[in-house]
Amino acid sequence: MKAVAVFPSRREIRVVDHPEPKLTSPTEARMRVLEVGVCGTDREIAGFQYGTPPDGSDYLVIGHESLSEVVEVGAQVSKVKAGDLVVATVRRPCPHASCVACREGRQDFCYTGDYTERGIKRRHGFMTEFIVEEERYLNVVPRELREVGVLTEPLTIAEKSLEQLSMVQQRLPWACTGDAGKGPGRRCRAVVLGAGPVGILGAMALRLAGFEVTVYSRSAGHAEQNGIVSAIGARYIAAETHSVEELAAAAGPIDVVYEAVGASGVAFEVIKQLGPNGVFIFTGVPGRKGPIEVDTDDIMRDVVLNNQALLGSVNAPPHSFQAAIAHLGAFVSRWPDAVRSIITARFPIDQALEPLAAPGAGTKSVVQVSL
Ligand code: BGC
Ligand code: ZN
């Protein structure tokens, strides 16, 4: 069957003929892949900057943002059945008995670094016609979400982050936006850095949770992202025309920054604008571009004097996938056109190299593996 594969040692990427997977345990399911999203991580792997093939293979099948349809299940599978739409989680546990995170099924917090990730690290991914997976790694997506279900995985990045945020803000004796059951509190202001898919989906999740949201992104001319941002009741401020000081003046005291650009320069500029008791969440993985100058005394002073928290977040556990699926449904009922317009291009698998080479003008490119 066809698969998009990266050969890091040969610096080559192409469609290969990959053996079709079969069920090897009664708790596995076999899926026909429908769609696979392309993100910055994939483009880094396609550029040979990141990604590791499975042991003994000279290539890695790419793709970790999937939507597929179950075609066959093992005898002991009970969570999914043939015909179900599913999204698989990405990370698999490390083998070490001492890693309490992985032993608890929370490999998103792995201590050893020996976890694997489908389509990224030592495990083949989803940009291929059929895949096999343990049922515990599968999450059922309702049929109504067929068109946008491939956005589940990028949304899980926001889901995990917002859960971490709400845990950190438990330190405040009053409710922050998004906290249920603490009574009246403070309506919080969030700044989202970046208007790519992770930023836009994060902005939607923050709006749904009741935050006032300002999206700060490079270009003033991005009509699509601008349109989506205003449709969800958020504000768009372009870095091209507004400094971070102007951003802070417009956004008001910033309670949360959700960073989704993977550029450290702008991130550390914006840290200085974080308000009292604010939380700064990093989700981007910057490429190495050499040292930049930052005033560390200033930043450290503000972090201490303002009780600020700086938090990194990666990957996501199964319950964040469940939350993402539920929230994607809520987004579709509230902002149907805006959600659909996040996916700006679809490519057949034979043309997958195109979105893997460059992000293109739109927000999210998706490889359509089968219909
Ligand atoms: C994926 C995560 C993964 C991370 C680091 C991201 O693009 O969405 O699942 O953990 O890359 O490899
Ligand atoms: Zn990704």
mmCIF file of C-alpha atoms and ligand atoms in Angstrom:
data_model
loop_
_atom_site.group_PDB
_atom_site.id
_atom_site.type_symbol
_atom_site.label_atom_id
_atom_site.label_comp_id
_atom_site.label_asym_id
_atom_site.label_seq_id
_atom_site.Cartn_x
_atom_site.Cartn_y
_atom_site.Cartn_z
ATOM 1 C CA MET A 1 0.000 0.000 0.000
ATOM 2 C CA LYS A 2 1.035 3.620 -0.445
ATOM 3 C CA ALA A 3 2.766 5.504 2.366
ATOM 4 C CA VAL A 4 4.611 8.817 2.561
ATOM 5 C CA ALA A 5 8.062 8.025 3.930
ATOM 6 C CA VAL A 6 11.103 10.016 5.013
ATOM 7 C CA PHE A 7 14.597 8.485 4.633
ATOM 8 C CA PRO A 8 16.675 10.685 6.977
ATOM 9 C CA SER A 9 20.069 9.134 6.197
ATOM 10 C CA ARG A 10 19.529 9.612 2.448
ATOM 11 C CA ARG A 11 17.733 12.942 2.858
ATOM 12 C CA GLU A 12 14.911 11.678 0.721
ATOM 13 C CA ILE A 13 11.114 11.823 1.006
ATOM 14 C CA ARG A 14 8.702 10.029 -1.303
ATOM 15 C CA VAL A 15 5.659 7.805 -1.618
ATOM 16 C CA VAL A 16 6.742 4.202 -0.980
ATOM 17 C CA ASP A 17 5.119 0.787 -1.185
ATOM 18 C CA HIS A 18 4.760 -0.122 2.506
ATOM 19 C CA PRO A 19 3.554 -3.546 3.756
ATOM 20 C CA GLU A 20 -0.106 -3.542 4.759
ATOM 21 C CA PRO A 21 -0.463 -4.028 8.553
ATOM 22 C CA LYS A 22 -2.445 -6.954 9.972
ATOM 23 C CA LEU A 23 -4.027 -7.469 13.387
ATOM 24 C CA THR A 24 -1.463 -9.077 15.705
ATOM 25 C CA SER A 25 -3.440 -9.036 18.972
ATOM 26 C CA PRO A 26 -7.149 -9.470 19.890
ATOM 27 C CA THR A 27 -7.196 -5.934 21.354
ATOM 28 C CA GLU A 28 -6.200 -4.218 18.096
ATOM 29 C CA ALA A 29 -8.285 -2.622 15.366
ATOM 30 C CA ARG A 30 -7.446 -2.035 11.705
ATOM 31 C CA MET A 31 -8.370 1.263 10.103
ATOM 32 C CA ARG A 32 -8.615 2.774 6.649
ATOM 33 C CA VAL A 33 -7.017 6.200 6.863
ATOM 34 C CA LEU A 34 -9.228 9.014 5.580
ATOM 35 C CA GLU A 35 -7.267 12.186 6.253
ATOM 36 C CA VAL A 36 -3.975 13.261 7.769
ATOM 37 C CA GLY A 37 -3.209 16.859 8.737
ATOM 38 C CA VAL A 38 0.175 18.414 8.020
ATOM 39 C CA CYS A 39 1.790 20.568 10.720
ATOM 40 C CA GLY A 40 5.104 22.298 11.399
ATOM 41 C CA THR A 41 6.473 19.160 13.036
ATOM 42 C CA ASP A 42 5.847 17.225 9.795
ATOM 43 C CA ARG A 43 7.593 19.907 7.767
ATOM 44 C CA GLU A 44 10.596 19.699 10.094
ATOM 45 C CA ILE A 45 10.669 15.922 9.643
ATOM 46 C CA ALA A 46 10.291 16.333 5.879
ATOM 47 C CA GLY A 47 13.245 18.745 6.024
ATOM 48 C CA PHE A 48 15.313 16.102 7.905
ATOM 49 C CA GLN A 49 15.568 18.294 11.042
ATOM 50 C CA TYR A 50 13.526 16.020 13.305
ATOM 51 C CA GLY A 51 11.993 12.524 13.323
ATOM 52 C CA THR A 52 13.475 9.034 13.783
ATOM 53 C CA PRO A 53 12.540 5.830 11.895
ATOM 54 C CA PRO A 54 11.583 2.690 13.850
ATOM 55 C CA ASP A 55 14.544 0.477 14.862
ATOM 56 C CA GLY A 56 15.638 -1.579 11.855
ATOM 57 C CA SER A 57 13.864 0.603 9.250
ATOM 58 C CA ASP A 58 15.651 3.115 7.052
ATOM 59 C CA TYR A 59 12.475 5.164 6.671
ATOM 60 C CA LEU A 60 9.734 6.684 8.799
ATOM 61 C CA VAL A 61 6.140 6.806 7.591
ATOM 62 C CA ILE A 62 5.129 10.357 8.449
ATOM 63 C CA GLY A 63 1.810 11.741 9.800
ATOM 64 C CA HIS A 64 0.368 12.018 13.314
ATOM 65 C CA GLU A 65 -2.841 14.071 12.882
ATOM 66 C CA SER A 66 -5.240 11.401 11.678
ATOM 67 C CA LEU A 67 -8.862 10.626 10.993
ATOM 68 C CA SER A 68 -9.623 7.053 9.999
ATOM 69 C CA GLU A 69 -12.422 4.524 9.752
ATOM 70 C CA VAL A 70 -12.396 1.182 11.546
ATOM 71 C CA VAL A 71 -12.587 -1.750 9.095
ATOM 72 C CA GLU A 72 -11.764 -4.739 11.301
ATOM 73 C CA VAL A 73 -11.529 -5.397 15.046
ATOM 74 C CA GLY A 74 -9.876 -8.089 17.169
ATOM 75 C CA ALA A 75 -11.998 -10.507 19.241
ATOM 76 C CA GLN A 76 -11.521 -8.563 22.480
ATOM 77 C CA VAL A 77 -12.144 -5.081 21.128
ATOM 78 C CA SER A 78 -15.186 -3.443 22.741
ATOM 79 C CA LYS A 79 -14.644 0.337 22.471
ATOM 80 C CA VAL A 80 -14.800 0.594 18.674
ATOM 81 C CA LYS A 81 -16.544 -1.255 15.854
ATOM 82 C CA ALA A 82 -16.275 -1.449 12.072
ATOM 83 C CA GLY A 83 -17.537 1.767 10.509
ATOM 84 C CA ASP A 84 -16.592 4.005 13.452
ATOM 85 C CA LEU A 85 -14.597 7.138 12.768
ATOM 86 C CA VAL A 86 -11.580 7.329 15.067
ATOM 87 C CA VAL A 87 -8.620 9.532 15.909
ATOM 88 C CA ALA A 88 -5.540 7.829 17.380
ATOM 89 C CA THR A 89 -3.358 9.389 20.069
ATOM 90 C CA VAL A 90 0.275 9.996 19.062
ATOM 91 C CA ARG A 91 2.615 9.020 21.900
ATOM 92 C CA ARG A 92 3.306 5.492 23.186
ATOM 93 C CA PRO A 93 4.874 4.727 26.605
ATOM 94 C CA CYS A 94 8.571 4.162 27.316
ATOM 95 C CA PRO A 95 9.515 0.641 28.472
ATOM 96 C CA HIS A 96 10.987 1.542 31.877
ATOM 97 C CA ALA A 97 9.293 0.175 35.008
ATOM 98 C CA SER A 98 10.546 3.242 36.911
ATOM 99 C CA CYS A 99 8.655 5.733 34.711
ATOM 100 C CA VAL A 100 5.547 6.367 36.749
ATOM 101 C CA ALA A 101 4.105 8.635 34.044
ATOM 102 C CA CYS A 102 4.207 5.996 31.313
ATOM 103 C CA ARG A 103 3.071 3.258 33.699
ATOM 104 C CA GLU A 104 0.028 5.448 34.498
ATOM 105 C CA GLY A 105 -0.782 5.895 30.807
ATOM 106 C CA ARG A 106 0.469 9.482 30.953
ATOM 107 C CA GLN A 107 3.350 9.183 28.481
ATOM 108 C CA ASP A 108 2.695 12.853 27.627
ATOM 109 C CA PHE A 109 4.609 13.412 30.910
ATOM 110 C CA CYS A 110 7.276 10.700 30.289
ATOM 111 C CA TYR A 111 10.327 11.073 32.564
ATOM 112 C CA THR A 112 12.865 9.081 30.548
ATOM 113 C CA GLY A 113 12.462 10.483 27.044
ATOM 114 C CA ASP A 114 12.319 6.930 25.677
ATOM 115 C CA TYR A 115 8.676 7.277 24.603
ATOM 116 C CA THR A 116 7.855 6.747 20.937
ATOM 117 C CA GLU A 117 5.505 8.817 18.762
ATOM 118 C CA ARG A 118 3.623 7.650 15.691
ATOM 119 C CA GLY A 119 4.879 9.443 12.598
ATOM 120 C CA ILE A 120 7.559 11.270 14.607
ATOM 121 C CA LYS A 121 9.772 9.129 16.797
ATOM 122 C CA ARG A 122 10.605 5.455 16.187
ATOM 123 C CA ARG A 123 7.080 4.460 15.125
ATOM 124 C CA HIS A 124 5.482 4.630 11.695
ATOM 125 C CA GLY A 125 2.751 7.228 11.330
ATOM 126 C CA PHE A 126 -0.600 7.559 9.668
ATOM 127 C CA MET A 127 0.066 8.945 6.168
ATOM 128 C CA THR A 128 -0.666 5.583 4.572
ATOM 129 C CA GLU A 129 -3.721 3.625 3.444
ATOM 130 C CA PHE A 130 -4.249 1.298 6.429
ATOM 131 C CA ILE A 131 -3.086 1.350 10.048
ATOM 132 C CA VAL A 132 -3.395 -1.011 13.013
ATOM 133 C CA GLU A 133 -3.657 0.231 16.577
ATOM 134 C CA GLU A 134 -4.478 -0.960 20.101
ATOM 135 C CA GLU A 135 -8.042 0.077 20.889
ATOM 136 C CA ARG A 136 -6.959 1.976 24.006
ATOM 137 C CA TYR A 137 -5.209 4.480 21.756
ATOM 138 C CA LEU A 138 -8.346 5.138 19.682
ATOM 139 C CA ASN A 139 -10.977 7.810 20.227
ATOM 140 C CA VAL A 140 -14.355 7.636 18.506
ATOM 141 C CA VAL A 141 -15.429 10.719 16.561
ATOM 142 C CA PRO A 142 -19.147 11.271 15.803
ATOM 143 C CA ARG A 143 -20.098 11.063 12.086
ATOM 144 C CA GLU A 144 -21.241 14.715 12.139
ATOM 145 C CA LEU A 145 -17.584 15.675 12.589
ATOM 146 C CA ARG A 146 -16.369 13.791 9.483
ATOM 147 C CA GLU A 147 -15.386 17.034 7.754
ATOM 148 C CA VAL A 148 -13.342 18.530 10.595
ATOM 149 C CA GLY A 149 -12.377 15.493 12.722
ATOM 150 C CA VAL A 150 -8.794 15.667 11.452
ATOM 151 C CA LEU A 151 -8.434 18.857 13.551
ATOM 152 C CA THR A 152 -8.794 16.816 16.758
ATOM 153 C CA GLU A 153 -5.070 16.201 17.332
ATOM 154 C CA PRO A 154 -3.942 19.837 16.915
ATOM 155 C CA LEU A 155 -6.806 20.850 19.241
ATOM 156 C CA THR A 156 -5.543 18.424 21.918
ATOM 157 C CA ILE A 157 -2.477 20.663 22.298
ATOM 158 C CA ALA A 158 -4.806 23.437 23.497
ATOM 159 C CA GLU A 159 -6.907 21.043 25.573
ATOM 160 C CA LYS A 160 -3.926 19.800 27.572
ATOM 161 C CA SER A 161 -2.622 23.356 27.975
ATOM 162 C CA LEU A 162 -5.939 24.734 29.200
ATOM 163 C CA GLU A 163 -6.290 21.908 31.686
ATOM 164 C CA GLN A 164 -2.797 22.716 33.001
ATOM 165 C CA LEU A 165 -3.762 26.399 33.127
ATOM 166 C CA SER A 166 -6.847 25.723 35.185
ATOM 167 C CA MET A 167 -4.794 23.566 37.581
ATOM 168 C CA VAL A 168 -2.186 26.310 37.998
ATOM 169 C CA GLN A 169 -4.898 28.910 38.622
ATOM 170 C CA GLN A 170 -6.386 26.772 41.388
ATOM 171 C CA ARG A 171 -3.779 28.669 43.411
ATOM 172 C CA LEU A 172 -6.064 31.718 43.240
ATOM 173 C CA PRO A 173 -8.898 31.606 45.778
ATOM 174 C CA TRP A 174 -11.371 33.096 43.284
ATOM 175 C CA ALA A 175 -12.598 31.655 40.023
ATOM 176 C CA CYS A 176 -10.813 32.418 36.789
ATOM 177 C CA THR A 177 -12.675 32.144 33.523
ATOM 178 C CA GLY A 178 -13.121 28.528 32.666
ATOM 179 C CA ASP A 179 -13.184 27.290 36.287
ATOM 180 C CA ALA A 180 -16.462 25.664 37.055
ATOM 181 C CA GLY A 181 -17.997 25.686 40.520
ATOM 182 C CA LYS A 182 -15.972 28.396 42.238
ATOM 183 C CA GLY A 183 -18.622 31.098 42.024
ATOM 184 C CA PRO A 184 -18.135 34.592 40.637
ATOM 185 C CA GLY A 185 -14.620 35.538 39.777
ATOM 186 C CA ARG A 186 -12.522 37.353 37.294
ATOM 187 C CA ARG A 187 -13.185 37.404 33.563
ATOM 188 C CA CYS A 188 -9.765 36.613 32.204
ATOM 189 C CA ARG A 189 -7.954 37.969 29.189
ATOM 190 C CA ALA A 190 -5.928 35.706 26.975
ATOM 191 C CA VAL A 191 -3.441 36.484 24.233
ATOM 192 C CA VAL A 192 -2.819 33.834 21.616
ATOM 193 C CA LEU A 193 0.531 34.123 19.857
ATOM 194 C CA GLY A 194 0.263 32.852 16.306
ATOM 195 C CA ALA A 195 -2.644 32.339 13.921
ATOM 196 C CA GLY A 196 -1.710 28.912 12.600
ATOM 197 C CA PRO A 197 -4.022 25.941 13.287
ATOM 198 C CA VAL A 198 -2.772 25.434 16.873
ATOM 199 C CA GLY A 199 -3.248 29.147 17.605
ATOM 200 C CA ILE A 200 -6.686 29.388 15.980
ATOM 201 C CA LEU A 201 -7.940 26.198 17.653
ATOM 202 C CA GLY A 202 -6.513 27.451 20.951
ATOM 203 C CA ALA A 203 -8.333 30.773 20.475
ATOM 204 C CA MET A 204 -11.583 28.876 19.891
ATOM 205 C CA ALA A 205 -11.057 26.759 23.027
ATOM 206 C CA LEU A 206 -10.321 29.891 25.077
ATOM 207 C CA ARG A 207 -13.419 31.657 23.712
ATOM 208 C CA LEU A 208 -15.560 28.613 24.499
ATOM 209 C CA ALA A 209 -14.207 28.699 28.061
ATOM 210 C CA GLY A 210 -15.254 32.373 28.308
ATOM 211 C CA PHE A 211 -11.928 34.186 27.938
ATOM 212 C CA GLU A 212 -11.565 37.524 26.184
ATOM 213 C CA VAL A 213 -9.167 36.634 23.399
ATOM 214 C CA THR A 214 -6.673 38.649 21.363
ATOM 215 C CA VAL A 215 -4.726 36.858 18.641
ATOM 216 C CA TYR A 216 -1.318 38.392 17.943
ATOM 217 C CA SER A 217 0.255 37.260 14.712
ATOM 218 C CA ARG A 218 2.815 38.445 12.230
ATOM 219 C CA SER A 219 0.914 39.495 9.172
ATOM 220 C CA ALA A 220 -1.743 42.165 8.805
ATOM 221 C CA GLY A 221 -2.934 40.791 5.493
ATOM 222 C CA HIS A 222 -4.176 37.363 6.533
ATOM 223 C CA ALA A 223 -7.807 37.751 5.552
ATOM 224 C CA GLU A 224 -8.765 34.163 6.404
ATOM 225 C CA GLN A 225 -7.339 34.099 9.886
ATOM 226 C CA ASN A 226 -8.687 37.594 10.478
ATOM 227 C CA GLY A 227 -12.139 36.447 9.416
ATOM 228 C CA ILE A 228 -12.026 33.385 11.657
ATOM 229 C CA VAL A 229 -10.812 35.430 14.606
ATOM 230 C CA SER A 230 -13.610 37.983 14.330
ATOM 231 C CA ALA A 231 -16.220 35.251 13.737
ATOM 232 C CA ILE A 232 -15.386 33.720 17.124
ATOM 233 C CA GLY A 233 -15.615 37.082 18.891
ATOM 234 C CA ALA A 234 -11.896 37.546 19.326
ATOM 235 C CA ARG A 235 -9.631 40.374 18.221
ATOM 236 C CA TYR A 236 -6.742 40.170 15.743
ATOM 237 C CA ILE A 237 -3.675 42.363 16.176
ATOM 238 C CA ALA A 238 -0.863 42.131 13.645
ATOM 239 C CA ALA A 239 2.763 42.251 14.781
ATOM 240 C CA GLU A 240 3.562 43.930 11.463
ATOM 241 C CA THR A 241 1.644 47.036 12.517
ATOM 242 C CA HIS A 242 1.533 46.822 16.351
ATOM 243 C CA SER A 243 4.369 46.468 18.859
ATOM 244 C CA VAL A 244 4.018 44.162 21.873
ATOM 245 C CA GLU A 245 3.540 47.266 24.041
ATOM 246 C CA GLU A 246 0.595 48.272 21.858
ATOM 247 C CA LEU A 247 -0.716 44.732 22.093
ATOM 248 C CA ALA A 248 -0.593 44.889 25.897
ATOM 249 C CA ALA A 249 -2.270 48.292 25.953
ATOM 250 C CA ALA A 250 -5.085 46.995 23.742
ATOM 251 C CA ALA A 251 -5.519 43.626 25.438
ATOM 252 C CA GLY A 252 -5.487 44.956 29.021
ATOM 253 C CA PRO A 253 -3.777 43.110 31.874
ATOM 254 C CA ILE A 254 -2.955 39.750 30.300
ATOM 255 C CA ASP A 255 -3.934 36.746 32.443
ATOM 256 C CA VAL A 256 -2.826 34.083 29.976
ATOM 257 C CA VAL A 257 -0.542 33.903 26.979
ATOM 258 C CA TYR A 258 -1.004 30.832 24.817
ATOM 259 C CA GLU A 259 2.102 30.666 22.645
ATOM 260 C CA ALA A 260 1.628 28.810 19.349
ATOM 261 C CA VAL A 261 4.291 30.254 17.046
ATOM 262 C CA GLY A 262 7.461 28.443 18.036
ATOM 263 C CA ALA A 263 9.476 31.661 17.748
ATOM 264 C CA SER A 264 11.360 32.501 20.926
ATOM 265 C CA GLY A 265 12.046 36.148 20.059
ATOM 266 C CA VAL A 266 8.435 37.288 20.045
ATOM 267 C CA ALA A 267 7.580 34.937 22.949
ATOM 268 C CA PHE A 268 10.167 36.542 25.239
ATOM 269 C CA GLU A 269 9.043 40.024 24.161
ATOM 270 C CA VAL A 270 5.492 39.157 25.142
ATOM 271 C CA ILE A 271 6.497 37.576 28.479
ATOM 272 C CA LYS A 272 7.344 41.116 29.618
ATOM 273 C CA GLN A 273 3.717 42.097 28.972
ATOM 274 C CA LEU A 274 2.185 39.325 31.103
ATOM 275 C CA GLY A 275 -0.083 40.737 33.823
ATOM 276 C CA PRO A 276 -0.266 40.054 37.572
ATOM 277 C CA ASN A 277 -0.781 36.363 38.446
ATOM 278 C CA GLY A 278 -0.489 35.584 34.750
ATOM 279 C CA VAL A 279 0.422 32.271 33.172
ATOM 280 C CA PHE A 280 2.518 31.982 30.021
ATOM 281 C CA ILE A 281 2.087 28.677 28.193
ATOM 282 C CA PHE A 282 4.666 27.616 25.608
ATOM 283 C CA THR A 283 3.551 25.030 23.025
ATOM 284 C CA GLY A 284 5.847 25.779 20.062
ATOM 285 C CA VAL A 285 9.127 23.994 19.431
ATOM 286 C CA PRO A 286 11.481 26.565 17.906
ATOM 287 C CA GLY A 287 14.150 25.609 15.421
ATOM 288 C CA ARG A 288 17.644 26.769 16.406
ATOM 289 C CA LYS A 289 18.239 30.240 14.982
ATOM 290 C CA GLY A 290 21.139 31.358 17.183
ATOM 291 C CA PRO A 291 21.207 33.437 20.375
ATOM 292 C CA ILE A 292 19.111 36.557 20.860
ATOM 293 C CA GLU A 293 19.388 39.251 23.496
ATOM 294 C CA VAL A 294 16.813 39.311 26.291
ATOM 295 C CA ASP A 295 16.817 41.295 29.516
ATOM 296 C CA THR A 296 16.736 38.434 31.986
ATOM 297 C CA ASP A 297 16.804 40.723 35.070
ATOM 298 C CA ASP A 298 13.641 42.417 33.874
ATOM 299 C CA ILE A 299 11.877 39.164 33.142
ATOM 300 C CA MET A 300 12.901 37.513 36.417
ATOM 301 C CA ARG A 301 11.900 40.563 38.443
ATOM 302 C CA ASP A 302 8.441 40.646 36.830
ATOM 303 C CA VAL A 303 7.893 36.905 37.179
ATOM 304 C CA VAL A 304 8.582 37.112 40.918
ATOM 305 C CA LEU A 305 6.865 40.415 41.681
ATOM 306 C CA ASN A 306 3.768 39.357 39.741
ATOM 307 C CA ASN A 307 3.420 35.715 40.839
ATOM 308 C CA GLN A 308 3.716 34.598 37.250
ATOM 309 C CA ALA A 309 3.997 31.031 36.005
ATOM 310 C CA LEU A 310 5.816 29.974 32.848
ATOM 311 C CA LEU A 311 4.670 26.587 31.642
ATOM 312 C CA GLY A 312 5.612 24.299 28.773
ATOM 313 C CA SER A 313 3.166 21.741 27.412
ATOM 314 C CA VAL A 314 3.623 18.953 24.869
ATOM 315 C CA ASN A 315 1.534 16.119 23.488
ATOM 316 C CA ALA A 316 -1.780 15.139 25.100
ATOM 317 C CA PRO A 317 -3.407 12.284 27.035
ATOM 318 C CA PRO A 318 -6.534 10.364 25.963
ATOM 319 C CA HIS A 319 -8.890 12.544 28.010
ATOM 320 C CA SER A 320 -7.653 15.605 26.096
ATOM 321 C CA PHE A 321 -8.611 13.800 22.871
ATOM 322 C CA GLN A 322 -12.093 13.197 24.323
ATOM 323 C CA ALA A 323 -12.320 16.858 25.316
ATOM 324 C CA ALA A 324 -11.106 17.947 21.871
ATOM 325 C CA ILE A 325 -13.767 15.858 20.124
ATOM 326 C CA ALA A 326 -16.520 17.275 22.355
ATOM 327 C CA HIS A 327 -15.267 20.839 21.919
ATOM 328 C CA LEU A 328 -14.895 20.445 18.148
ATOM 329 C CA GLY A 329 -18.612 19.586 18.166
ATOM 330 C CA ALA A 330 -19.308 22.716 20.217
ATOM 331 C CA PHE A 331 -17.217 24.860 17.842
ATOM 332 C CA VAL A 332 -19.155 23.503 14.849
ATOM 333 C CA SER A 333 -22.507 24.388 16.413
ATOM 334 C CA ARG A 334 -21.322 27.846 17.387
ATOM 335 C CA TRP A 335 -19.098 28.855 14.486
ATOM 336 C CA PRO A 336 -19.728 26.350 11.649
ATOM 337 C CA ASP A 337 -18.147 28.350 8.830
ATOM 338 C CA ALA A 338 -15.147 29.458 10.857
ATOM 339 C CA VAL A 339 -14.280 25.894 11.889
ATOM 340 C CA ARG A 340 -14.626 24.544 8.359
ATOM 341 C CA SER A 341 -12.516 27.332 6.940
ATOM 342 C CA ILE A 342 -9.491 26.265 9.032
ATOM 343 C CA ILE A 343 -8.852 23.494 6.493
ATOM 344 C CA THR A 344 -7.778 25.471 3.456
ATOM 345 C CA ALA A 345 -6.337 22.790 1.155
ATOM 346 C CA ARG A 346 -6.705 19.057 0.575
ATOM 347 C CA PHE A 347 -4.126 17.020 -1.358
ATOM 348 C CA PRO A 348 -4.248 13.424 -2.617
ATOM 349 C CA ILE A 349 -1.525 11.189 -1.154
ATOM 350 C CA ASP A 350 0.491 11.308 -4.400
ATOM 351 C CA GLN A 351 0.788 15.076 -3.954
ATOM 352 C CA ALA A 352 1.545 14.974 -0.205
ATOM 353 C CA LEU A 353 5.069 16.300 -0.755
ATOM 354 C CA GLU A 354 3.675 19.712 -1.671
ATOM 355 C CA PRO A 355 2.187 20.681 1.750
ATOM 356 C CA LEU A 356 5.131 18.927 3.441
ATOM 357 C CA ALA A 357 7.563 21.229 1.658
ATOM 358 C CA ALA A 358 5.924 24.576 2.469
ATOM 359 C CA PRO A 359 2.974 25.702 4.608
ATOM 360 C CA GLY A 360 1.203 27.491 1.742
ATOM 361 C CA ALA A 361 -0.956 30.562 2.140
ATOM 362 C CA GLY A 362 -3.871 29.036 4.075
ATOM 363 C CA THR A 363 -4.215 27.751 7.612
ATOM 364 C CA LYS A 364 -4.291 23.936 7.515
ATOM 365 C CA SER A 365 -3.380 21.537 4.713
ATOM 366 C CA VAL A 366 -4.717 18.013 4.847
ATOM 367 C CA VAL A 367 -3.700 14.916 2.902
ATOM 368 C CA GLN A 368 -6.754 13.013 1.774
ATOM 369 C CA VAL A 369 -5.707 9.362 1.758
ATOM 370 C CA SER A 370 -9.099 7.859 0.866
ATOM 371 C CA LEU A 371 -12.669 9.125 0.494
HETATM 372 C C1 BGC B 1 2.632 16.663 18.098
HETATM 373 C C2 BGC B 1 2.794 16.055 19.483
HETATM 374 C C3 BGC B 1 4.232 15.645 19.721
HETATM 375 C C4 BGC B 1 5.164 16.805 19.451
HETATM 376 C C5 BGC B 1 6.618 16.499 19.698
HETATM 377 C C6 BGC B 1 3.643 17.749 17.870
HETATM 378 O O1 BGC B 1 3.528 18.218 16.567
HETATM 379 O O2 BGC B 1 1.349 17.192 17.935
HETATM 380 O O3 BGC B 1 1.940 14.954 19.621
HETATM 381 O O4 BGC B 1 4.374 15.179 21.048
HETATM 382 O O5 BGC B 1 4.965 17.265 18.120
HETATM 383 O O6 BGC B 1 7.121 15.461 18.902
HETATM 384 ZN ZN ZN B 2 1.397 18.084 14.985
#
